[in-house]
């Protein structure tokens, strides 16, 4: 098959001249280029110019969660064989990573080569702004452009209330487009279709956020199974159980993911800083360069919180995510772990000294 026919067949899945150049060494070995559309128990479905083939991933490091083949990867697969194998994957442009739920210090890659990270948030339940910030931190860290989609907008018929909800999310997500969509009424889909039409998008969110309904609306057909959310809390069961890559009829590629109960950070300091860009900007005005924004004199961040310029909820969320990320990084960095322990001891000693001084004044 000629390179022109390969490009034509794979273009709907994101193949371009840069990927073709990266694949040149494997082309010389007679391997086939393809994109992983689904991974399941050490096997994966790969879309190639010859159609979708089933391949084994055993040749790619199987015991490192960060190096396993994942949905969205461009791979070099054997032209034939029973079983046939994926030999390698091409260097990833972006990677969406979270920490695993295990006690081991590991990252888990959820999707690769993503241009847009769509965070689906249901308006059927009370907004959890802290969770939105967490998703956005991982999205920014991945290298993708985040987009927040407020789903089930038809359940908020009052325009003023809807406007306030959008404003709350926009304040939480500086620099991020915030769209309102009703997949069942097909309201707002034109704008979202235009966004996802340029590249690869990954659909993220909790169970019950309406991701599968949204995916079906973008696909124009019922491909993903949909289940009703519970009335009591708006949560749903995991309709999607694997990550699936789907070519959209209007252009672009969509990766649908299972609902994520846990969204642990994984070395996402830059992503957290991007989410809380106003705090990072204020930090530049602090008296001390290493200000922790806790109780230091001349702290511009604390001053902004005291004046009402910075919402206290935002500051507390920032502290929480930064502490969590620092702890995750420290698990794999003995020197940083020792520094954190010294810092905790120092703050403990300062706290005890302040308490003793306070007691002395009250005697």
mmCIF file of C-alpha atoms in Angstrom:
data_model
loop_
_atom_site.group_PDB
_atom_site.id
_atom_site.type_symbol
_atom_site.label_atom_id
_atom_site.label_comp_id
_atom_site.label_asym_id
_atom_site.label_seq_id
_atom_site.Cartn_x
_atom_site.Cartn_y
_atom_site.Cartn_z
ATOM 1 C CA UNK A 1 0.000 0.000 0.000
ATOM 2 C CA UNK A 2 1.395 3.430 -0.959
ATOM 3 C CA UNK A 3 2.125 6.188 1.550
ATOM 4 C CA UNK A 4 -0.596 8.275 -0.087
ATOM 5 C CA UNK A 5 -3.254 5.623 0.467
ATOM 6 C CA UNK A 6 -2.061 5.106 4.062
ATOM 7 C CA UNK A 7 -2.310 8.830 4.727
ATOM 8 C CA UNK A 8 -5.758 8.982 3.168
ATOM 9 C CA UNK A 9 -7.027 6.054 5.255
ATOM 10 C CA UNK A 10 -5.577 7.292 8.558
ATOM 11 C CA UNK A 11 -6.150 11.051 8.131
ATOM 12 C CA UNK A 12 -9.609 10.898 9.811
ATOM 13 C CA UNK A 13 -7.841 9.558 12.925
ATOM 14 C CA UNK A 14 -5.276 12.376 13.061
ATOM 15 C CA UNK A 15 -2.438 11.048 10.868
ATOM 16 C CA UNK A 16 -0.298 13.866 9.422
ATOM 17 C CA UNK A 17 3.095 14.463 7.853
ATOM 18 C CA UNK A 18 4.811 14.722 11.251
ATOM 19 C CA UNK A 19 3.540 11.297 12.297
ATOM 20 C CA UNK A 20 4.564 9.922 8.896
ATOM 21 C CA UNK A 21 8.107 11.263 9.369
ATOM 22 C CA UNK A 22 8.314 9.749 12.859
ATOM 23 C CA UNK A 23 7.201 6.393 11.481
ATOM 24 C CA UNK A 24 9.818 6.249 8.682
ATOM 25 C CA UNK A 25 12.238 3.861 10.502
ATOM 26 C CA UNK A 26 9.425 1.370 11.171
ATOM 27 C CA UNK A 27 8.124 1.627 7.630
ATOM 28 C CA UNK A 28 11.523 0.384 6.479
ATOM 29 C CA UNK A 29 11.035 -2.682 8.708
ATOM 30 C CA UNK A 30 7.739 -3.498 7.028
ATOM 31 C CA UNK A 31 5.609 -2.563 10.033
ATOM 32 C CA UNK A 32 2.201 -0.931 9.697
ATOM 33 C CA UNK A 33 1.224 2.429 11.232
ATOM 34 C CA UNK A 34 -1.994 2.589 13.187
ATOM 35 C CA UNK A 35 -3.776 4.318 16.040
ATOM 36 C CA UNK A 36 -4.943 2.521 19.147
ATOM 37 C CA UNK A 37 -8.716 2.847 19.484
ATOM 38 C CA UNK A 38 -9.171 0.549 22.489
ATOM 39 C CA UNK A 39 -7.058 -1.352 25.036
ATOM 40 C CA UNK A 40 -8.299 -4.412 26.871
ATOM 41 C CA UNK A 41 -6.285 -6.857 29.059
ATOM 42 C CA UNK A 42 -2.982 -6.663 27.229
ATOM 43 C CA UNK A 43 -4.654 -6.582 23.823
ATOM 44 C CA UNK A 44 -5.596 -3.569 21.757
ATOM 45 C CA UNK A 45 -7.632 -2.677 18.692
ATOM 46 C CA UNK A 46 -5.610 -0.687 16.181
ATOM 47 C CA UNK A 47 -7.077 1.146 13.201
ATOM 48 C CA UNK A 48 -4.754 0.746 10.192
ATOM 49 C CA UNK A 49 -5.041 1.400 6.483
ATOM 50 C CA UNK A 50 -6.136 -2.247 6.207
ATOM 51 C CA UNK A 51 -8.910 -1.782 8.773
ATOM 52 C CA UNK A 52 -9.076 -2.472 12.513
ATOM 53 C CA UNK A 53 -6.733 -5.240 13.692
ATOM 54 C CA UNK A 54 -6.314 -6.938 17.077
ATOM 55 C CA UNK A 55 -2.782 -6.885 18.459
ATOM 56 C CA UNK A 56 -0.893 -7.973 21.565
ATOM 57 C CA UNK A 57 1.041 -5.330 23.540
ATOM 58 C CA UNK A 58 3.490 -7.667 25.293
ATOM 59 C CA UNK A 59 6.526 -6.257 23.441
ATOM 60 C CA UNK A 60 5.900 -2.791 24.935
ATOM 61 C CA UNK A 61 6.962 -2.575 28.595
ATOM 62 C CA UNK A 62 3.968 -4.175 30.330
ATOM 63 C CA UNK A 63 4.750 -3.452 33.989
ATOM 64 C CA UNK A 64 5.203 0.340 33.864
ATOM 65 C CA UNK A 65 1.800 2.121 33.850
ATOM 66 C CA UNK A 66 3.416 5.138 32.179
ATOM 67 C CA UNK A 67 4.865 3.156 29.276
ATOM 68 C CA UNK A 68 2.088 0.769 28.390
ATOM 69 C CA UNK A 69 0.217 1.201 25.139
ATOM 70 C CA UNK A 70 -2.862 3.360 25.678
ATOM 71 C CA UNK A 71 -5.809 4.688 23.705
ATOM 72 C CA UNK A 72 -4.684 7.454 21.356
ATOM 73 C CA UNK A 73 -1.179 6.091 20.797
ATOM 74 C CA UNK A 74 0.224 5.848 17.267
ATOM 75 C CA UNK A 75 1.915 2.462 17.032
ATOM 76 C CA UNK A 76 3.976 0.239 14.752
ATOM 77 C CA UNK A 77 2.166 -3.086 14.389
ATOM 78 C CA UNK A 78 3.169 -6.296 12.641
ATOM 79 C CA UNK A 79 1.549 -6.763 9.203
ATOM 80 C CA UNK A 80 0.522 -10.334 10.026
ATOM 81 C CA UNK A 81 0.779 -13.047 12.635
ATOM 82 C CA UNK A 82 -1.325 -15.007 15.078
ATOM 83 C CA UNK A 83 -1.087 -13.285 17.385
ATOM 84 C CA UNK A 84 0.305 -10.138 15.815
ATOM 85 C CA UNK A 85 2.156 -7.695 18.050
ATOM 86 C CA UNK A 86 2.533 -3.969 18.603
ATOM 87 C CA UNK A 87 6.281 -3.411 18.374
ATOM 88 C CA UNK A 88 6.410 0.154 19.750
ATOM 89 C CA UNK A 89 4.523 3.406 19.972
ATOM 90 C CA UNK A 90 5.618 6.756 18.534
ATOM 91 C CA UNK A 91 6.724 9.523 20.936
ATOM 92 C CA UNK A 92 3.632 11.092 22.475
ATOM 93 C CA UNK A 93 2.833 14.737 21.856
ATOM 94 C CA UNK A 94 0.682 14.939 24.983
ATOM 95 C CA UNK A 95 -0.341 12.508 27.706
ATOM 96 C CA UNK A 96 -3.154 12.705 30.248
ATOM 97 C CA UNK A 97 -1.817 11.160 33.475
ATOM 98 C CA UNK A 98 -3.224 10.681 36.973
ATOM 99 C CA UNK A 99 -1.834 8.895 40.026
ATOM 100 C CA UNK A 100 -2.947 5.306 40.507
ATOM 101 C CA UNK A 101 -5.238 4.291 43.346
ATOM 102 C CA UNK A 102 -2.621 1.819 44.586
ATOM 103 C CA UNK A 103 -0.308 2.594 47.502
ATOM 104 C CA UNK A 104 2.660 2.455 45.159
ATOM 105 C CA UNK A 105 3.965 5.717 43.727
ATOM 106 C CA UNK A 106 2.865 5.306 40.118
ATOM 107 C CA UNK A 107 1.271 7.354 37.395
ATOM 108 C CA UNK A 108 -1.436 5.968 35.128
ATOM 109 C CA UNK A 109 -1.719 7.236 31.576
ATOM 110 C CA UNK A 110 -5.345 7.595 30.486
ATOM 111 C CA UNK A 111 -5.036 8.925 26.936
ATOM 112 C CA UNK A 112 -2.295 10.024 24.546
ATOM 113 C CA UNK A 113 -1.874 12.607 21.790
ATOM 114 C CA UNK A 114 -4.832 14.704 22.895
ATOM 115 C CA UNK A 115 -5.410 18.289 21.721
ATOM 116 C CA UNK A 116 -8.491 19.143 23.822
ATOM 117 C CA UNK A 117 -9.455 17.844 27.264
ATOM 118 C CA UNK A 118 -13.227 18.209 27.629
ATOM 119 C CA UNK A 119 -14.275 18.227 31.281
ATOM 120 C CA UNK A 120 -17.972 17.303 31.433
ATOM 121 C CA UNK A 121 -19.791 18.661 34.488
ATOM 122 C CA UNK A 122 -23.458 17.915 35.157
ATOM 123 C CA UNK A 123 -25.807 20.772 36.034
ATOM 124 C CA UNK A 124 -28.235 18.217 37.501
ATOM 125 C CA UNK A 125 -26.318 18.358 40.800
ATOM 126 C CA UNK A 126 -24.572 21.050 42.830
ATOM 127 C CA UNK A 127 -21.328 22.210 41.254
ATOM 128 C CA UNK A 128 -18.162 20.833 42.838
ATOM 129 C CA UNK A 129 -15.726 23.599 41.952
ATOM 130 C CA UNK A 130 -12.824 21.872 43.704
ATOM 131 C CA UNK A 131 -13.220 18.780 41.516
ATOM 132 C CA UNK A 132 -13.341 20.955 38.393
ATOM 133 C CA UNK A 133 -10.059 22.567 39.455
ATOM 134 C CA UNK A 134 -8.540 19.115 39.947
ATOM 135 C CA UNK A 135 -9.551 17.961 36.453
ATOM 136 C CA UNK A 136 -8.244 21.198 34.961
ATOM 137 C CA UNK A 137 -4.860 20.838 36.688
ATOM 138 C CA UNK A 138 -4.369 17.418 35.091
ATOM 139 C CA UNK A 139 -5.611 18.711 31.736
ATOM 140 C CA UNK A 140 -3.206 21.664 31.669
ATOM 141 C CA UNK A 141 -0.330 19.428 32.788
ATOM 142 C CA UNK A 142 -1.044 17.020 29.931
ATOM 143 C CA UNK A 143 -0.322 19.675 27.326
ATOM 144 C CA UNK A 144 -3.908 19.700 26.021
ATOM 145 C CA UNK A 145 -6.258 22.696 25.960
ATOM 146 C CA UNK A 146 -9.013 22.223 28.569
ATOM 147 C CA UNK A 147 -12.665 22.961 27.816
ATOM 148 C CA UNK A 148 -15.384 22.784 30.473
ATOM 149 C CA UNK A 149 -18.764 21.593 29.189
ATOM 150 C CA UNK A 150 -21.709 22.072 31.526
ATOM 151 C CA UNK A 151 -24.068 19.279 30.523
ATOM 152 C CA UNK A 152 -27.811 18.840 31.083
ATOM 153 C CA UNK A 153 -28.359 22.597 30.736
ATOM 154 C CA UNK A 154 -32.043 21.942 30.014
ATOM 155 C CA UNK A 155 -32.441 21.103 33.726
ATOM 156 C CA UNK A 156 -31.686 24.754 34.568
ATOM 157 C CA UNK A 157 -34.478 26.592 32.730
ATOM 158 C CA UNK A 158 -33.927 29.910 34.509
ATOM 159 C CA UNK A 159 -31.511 31.977 32.408
ATOM 160 C CA UNK A 160 -30.297 34.074 35.352
ATOM 161 C CA UNK A 161 -29.465 31.003 37.439
ATOM 162 C CA UNK A 162 -27.663 29.417 34.493
ATOM 163 C CA UNK A 163 -25.672 32.596 33.947
ATOM 164 C CA UNK A 164 -24.550 32.605 37.582
ATOM 165 C CA UNK A 165 -23.461 28.966 37.371
ATOM 166 C CA UNK A 166 -21.435 29.670 34.244
ATOM 167 C CA UNK A 167 -19.841 32.669 35.946
ATOM 168 C CA UNK A 168 -18.860 30.543 38.958
ATOM 169 C CA UNK A 169 -17.130 28.031 36.672
ATOM 170 C CA UNK A 170 -15.438 30.747 34.607
ATOM 171 C CA UNK A 171 -13.966 32.193 37.814
ATOM 172 C CA UNK A 172 -12.764 28.697 38.700
ATOM 173 C CA UNK A 173 -11.300 28.105 35.240
ATOM 174 C CA UNK A 174 -9.344 31.190 34.089
ATOM 175 C CA UNK A 175 -8.349 30.967 30.428
ATOM 176 C CA UNK A 176 -10.650 27.994 29.786
ATOM 177 C CA UNK A 177 -13.710 28.072 27.483
ATOM 178 C CA UNK A 178 -16.908 27.208 29.389
ATOM 179 C CA UNK A 179 -19.781 25.884 27.251
ATOM 180 C CA UNK A 180 -23.346 24.958 28.210
ATOM 181 C CA UNK A 181 -24.856 22.011 26.379
ATOM 182 C CA UNK A 182 -28.061 20.012 26.406
ATOM 183 C CA UNK A 183 -27.352 16.862 24.414
ATOM 184 C CA UNK A 184 -30.987 15.730 24.555
ATOM 185 C CA UNK A 185 -32.238 19.091 23.237
ATOM 186 C CA UNK A 186 -29.145 19.501 21.013
ATOM 187 C CA UNK A 187 -28.547 22.999 22.383
ATOM 188 C CA UNK A 188 -24.949 24.245 22.277
ATOM 189 C CA UNK A 189 -23.678 21.281 20.244
ATOM 190 C CA UNK A 190 -22.685 23.425 17.260
ATOM 191 C CA UNK A 191 -20.050 25.278 19.278
ATOM 192 C CA UNK A 192 -18.720 22.078 20.841
ATOM 193 C CA UNK A 193 -18.632 20.350 17.436
ATOM 194 C CA UNK A 194 -16.473 23.179 16.118
ATOM 195 C CA UNK A 195 -14.072 22.755 19.058
ATOM 196 C CA UNK A 196 -13.665 18.986 18.741
ATOM 197 C CA UNK A 197 -13.452 19.150 14.955
ATOM 198 C CA UNK A 198 -9.846 20.272 15.145
ATOM 199 C CA UNK A 199 -7.772 17.348 16.407
ATOM 200 C CA UNK A 200 -8.229 14.763 19.154
ATOM 201 C CA UNK A 201 -10.391 15.387 22.205
ATOM 202 C CA UNK A 202 -10.693 13.313 25.374
ATOM 203 C CA UNK A 203 -13.976 13.342 27.282
ATOM 204 C CA UNK A 204 -13.523 13.376 31.075
ATOM 205 C CA UNK A 205 -15.789 13.562 34.084
ATOM 206 C CA UNK A 206 -17.518 11.674 36.850
ATOM 207 C CA UNK A 207 -20.072 8.946 36.268
ATOM 208 C CA UNK A 208 -23.434 10.579 35.637
ATOM 209 C CA UNK A 209 -21.939 13.679 34.013
ATOM 210 C CA UNK A 210 -23.570 12.763 30.702
ATOM 211 C CA UNK A 211 -20.392 11.892 28.807
ATOM 212 C CA UNK A 212 -21.853 8.980 26.849
ATOM 213 C CA UNK A 213 -24.954 10.983 25.902
ATOM 214 C CA UNK A 214 -22.665 13.813 24.804
ATOM 215 C CA UNK A 215 -20.493 11.414 22.796
ATOM 216 C CA UNK A 216 -23.558 9.999 21.026
ATOM 217 C CA UNK A 217 -24.750 13.514 20.185
ATOM 218 C CA UNK A 218 -21.376 14.381 18.659
ATOM 219 C CA UNK A 219 -21.272 11.087 16.749
ATOM 220 C CA UNK A 220 -24.804 11.537 15.454
ATOM 221 C CA UNK A 221 -25.779 7.996 16.478
ATOM 222 C CA UNK A 222 -26.180 5.875 19.612
ATOM 223 C CA UNK A 223 -22.768 4.222 19.772
ATOM 224 C CA UNK A 224 -22.146 4.533 23.512
ATOM 225 C CA UNK A 225 -24.517 2.890 26.008
ATOM 226 C CA UNK A 226 -26.347 5.338 28.271
ATOM 227 C CA UNK A 227 -27.683 4.727 31.785
ATOM 228 C CA UNK A 228 -29.803 7.033 33.928
ATOM 229 C CA UNK A 229 -28.192 8.794 36.867
ATOM 230 C CA UNK A 230 -29.565 8.231 40.362
ATOM 231 C CA UNK A 231 -32.155 10.805 41.385
ATOM 232 C CA UNK A 232 -30.773 11.020 44.920
ATOM 233 C CA UNK A 233 -27.346 12.402 44.023
ATOM 234 C CA UNK A 234 -27.153 12.605 40.237
ATOM 235 C CA UNK A 235 -24.400 9.984 40.083
ATOM 236 C CA UNK A 236 -24.386 7.239 37.506
ATOM 237 C CA UNK A 237 -22.841 3.841 37.047
ATOM 238 C CA UNK A 238 -19.866 3.309 34.757
ATOM 239 C CA UNK A 239 -21.565 3.133 31.366
ATOM 240 C CA UNK A 240 -18.228 3.292 29.558
ATOM 241 C CA UNK A 241 -15.796 0.662 30.903
ATOM 242 C CA UNK A 242 -12.895 1.194 28.500
ATOM 243 C CA UNK A 243 -11.386 4.173 26.731
ATOM 244 C CA UNK A 244 -12.652 4.241 23.152
ATOM 245 C CA UNK A 245 -11.342 6.336 20.272
ATOM 246 C CA UNK A 246 -13.973 7.339 17.715
ATOM 247 C CA UNK A 247 -13.719 9.335 14.478
ATOM 248 C CA UNK A 248 -16.364 12.072 14.382
ATOM 249 C CA UNK A 249 -18.476 12.543 11.239
ATOM 250 C CA UNK A 250 -17.744 16.273 11.080
ATOM 251 C CA UNK A 251 -14.004 15.818 11.561
ATOM 252 C CA UNK A 252 -11.873 15.292 14.630
ATOM 253 C CA UNK A 253 -11.438 12.350 16.967
ATOM 254 C CA UNK A 254 -13.067 11.717 20.334
ATOM 255 C CA UNK A 255 -11.781 9.518 23.167
ATOM 256 C CA UNK A 256 -14.564 8.613 25.602
ATOM 257 C CA UNK A 257 -13.439 7.488 29.054
ATOM 258 C CA UNK A 258 -15.046 5.713 32.023
ATOM 259 C CA UNK A 259 -16.325 7.928 34.822
ATOM 260 C CA UNK A 260 -13.440 8.803 37.129
ATOM 261 C CA UNK A 261 -14.178 8.434 40.848
ATOM 262 C CA UNK A 262 -10.644 9.361 41.827
ATOM 263 C CA UNK A 263 -8.617 12.057 40.129
ATOM 264 C CA UNK A 264 -5.245 12.019 41.866
ATOM 265 C CA UNK A 265 -2.590 14.471 40.752
ATOM 266 C CA UNK A 266 0.627 13.179 39.247
ATOM 267 C CA UNK A 267 3.519 15.685 39.192
ATOM 268 C CA UNK A 268 1.153 18.449 38.084
ATOM 269 C CA UNK A 269 2.671 21.552 39.680
ATOM 270 C CA UNK A 270 2.618 23.507 36.416
ATOM 271 C CA UNK A 271 -0.990 22.468 35.819
ATOM 272 C CA UNK A 272 -2.036 23.604 39.304
ATOM 273 C CA UNK A 273 -0.267 26.904 38.724
ATOM 274 C CA UNK A 274 -2.176 27.369 35.470
ATOM 275 C CA UNK A 275 -5.538 26.703 37.151
ATOM 276 C CA UNK A 276 -4.749 29.222 39.888
ATOM 277 C CA UNK A 277 -3.015 31.750 37.672
ATOM 278 C CA UNK A 278 -4.298 34.691 39.730
ATOM 279 C CA UNK A 279 -2.627 33.258 42.845
ATOM 280 C CA UNK A 280 0.610 32.661 40.963
ATOM 281 C CA UNK A 281 0.514 36.291 39.809
ATOM 282 C CA UNK A 282 -0.106 37.557 43.341
ATOM 283 C CA UNK A 283 2.739 35.354 44.628
ATOM 284 C CA UNK A 284 5.156 37.386 42.508
ATOM 285 C CA UNK A 285 4.433 40.379 44.753
ATOM 286 C CA UNK A 286 5.164 38.594 48.049
ATOM 287 C CA UNK A 287 8.007 39.952 50.181
ATOM 288 C CA UNK A 288 9.774 36.586 50.301
ATOM 289 C CA UNK A 289 10.520 34.574 47.180
ATOM 290 C CA UNK A 290 9.837 31.266 48.955
ATOM 291 C CA UNK A 291 6.616 32.485 50.570
ATOM 292 C CA UNK A 292 4.278 29.593 51.398
ATOM 293 C CA UNK A 293 1.240 31.909 51.712
ATOM 294 C CA UNK A 294 0.465 30.590 55.180
ATOM 295 C CA UNK A 295 1.399 33.276 57.729
ATOM 296 C CA UNK A 296 4.444 35.055 56.310
ATOM 297 C CA UNK A 297 4.671 38.862 56.661
ATOM 298 C CA UNK A 298 4.289 40.763 53.418
ATOM 299 C CA UNK A 299 2.363 37.948 51.708
ATOM 300 C CA UNK A 300 0.410 39.433 48.805
ATOM 301 C CA UNK A 301 -1.735 36.292 48.504
ATOM 302 C CA UNK A 302 -2.950 36.486 52.113
ATOM 303 C CA UNK A 303 -3.537 40.219 51.749
ATOM 304 C CA UNK A 304 -5.717 39.616 48.687
ATOM 305 C CA UNK A 305 -7.696 36.989 50.605
ATOM 306 C CA UNK A 306 -8.176 39.358 53.549
ATOM 307 C CA UNK A 307 -9.355 42.142 51.225
ATOM 308 C CA UNK A 308 -11.832 39.865 49.466
ATOM 309 C CA UNK A 309 -9.960 40.154 46.147
ATOM 310 C CA UNK A 310 -9.141 36.434 46.291
ATOM 311 C CA UNK A 311 -11.897 34.007 47.377
ATOM 312 C CA UNK A 312 -10.818 32.033 50.447
ATOM 313 C CA UNK A 313 -12.192 28.866 48.822
ATOM 314 C CA UNK A 314 -9.771 29.313 45.908
ATOM 315 C CA UNK A 315 -6.811 29.762 48.247
ATOM 316 C CA UNK A 316 -7.721 26.679 50.274
ATOM 317 C CA UNK A 317 -8.164 24.606 47.111
ATOM 318 C CA UNK A 318 -4.797 25.835 45.813
ATOM 319 C CA UNK A 319 -3.072 24.861 49.056
ATOM 320 C CA UNK A 320 -4.712 21.437 49.042
ATOM 321 C CA UNK A 321 -3.693 20.595 45.479
ATOM 322 C CA UNK A 322 -0.160 21.922 45.927
ATOM 323 C CA UNK A 323 0.316 19.857 49.114
ATOM 324 C CA UNK A 324 -1.060 16.759 47.415
ATOM 325 C CA UNK A 325 1.166 17.228 44.398
ATOM 326 C CA UNK A 326 4.215 17.862 46.563
ATOM 327 C CA UNK A 327 3.558 14.651 48.466
ATOM 328 C CA UNK A 328 3.163 12.628 45.256
ATOM 329 C CA UNK A 329 6.462 13.972 43.913
ATOM 330 C CA UNK A 330 8.177 13.366 47.263
ATOM 331 C CA UNK A 331 7.281 9.673 47.111
ATOM 332 C CA UNK A 332 9.820 9.268 44.314
ATOM 333 C CA UNK A 333 12.318 11.913 45.510
ATOM 334 C CA UNK A 334 14.105 11.103 48.772
ATOM 335 C CA UNK A 335 15.765 14.538 48.987
ATOM 336 C CA UNK A 336 12.455 16.374 48.614
ATOM 337 C CA UNK A 337 10.842 14.004 51.117
ATOM 338 C CA UNK A 338 13.520 14.908 53.686
ATOM 339 C CA UNK A 339 13.023 18.630 52.990
ATOM 340 C CA UNK A 340 9.277 18.308 53.567
ATOM 341 C CA UNK A 341 9.836 16.528 56.897
ATOM 342 C CA UNK A 342 12.292 19.247 57.998
ATOM 343 C CA UNK A 343 9.774 21.905 57.005
ATOM 344 C CA UNK A 344 7.014 20.163 58.982
ATOM 345 C CA UNK A 345 9.289 19.982 62.058
ATOM 346 C CA UNK A 346 10.215 23.655 61.700
ATOM 347 C CA UNK A 347 6.575 24.741 61.423
ATOM 348 C CA UNK A 348 5.684 22.519 64.375
ATOM 349 C CA UNK A 349 8.411 24.107 66.493
ATOM 350 C CA UNK A 350 7.308 27.598 65.474
ATOM 351 C CA UNK A 351 3.723 26.735 66.347
ATOM 352 C CA UNK A 352 4.686 25.411 69.764
ATOM 353 C CA UNK A 353 6.852 28.487 70.430
ATOM 354 C CA UNK A 354 3.996 30.801 69.474
ATOM 355 C CA UNK A 355 1.635 28.892 71.763
ATOM 356 C CA UNK A 356 4.088 29.090 74.675
ATOM 357 C CA UNK A 357 4.524 32.839 74.098
ATOM 358 C CA UNK A 358 0.736 33.282 74.060
ATOM 359 C CA UNK A 359 0.404 31.348 77.326
ATOM 360 C CA UNK A 360 3.139 33.472 78.884
ATOM 361 C CA UNK A 361 1.266 36.663 78.021
ATOM 362 C CA UNK A 362 -1.963 35.363 79.571
ATOM 363 C CA UNK A 363 -0.433 34.302 82.901
#
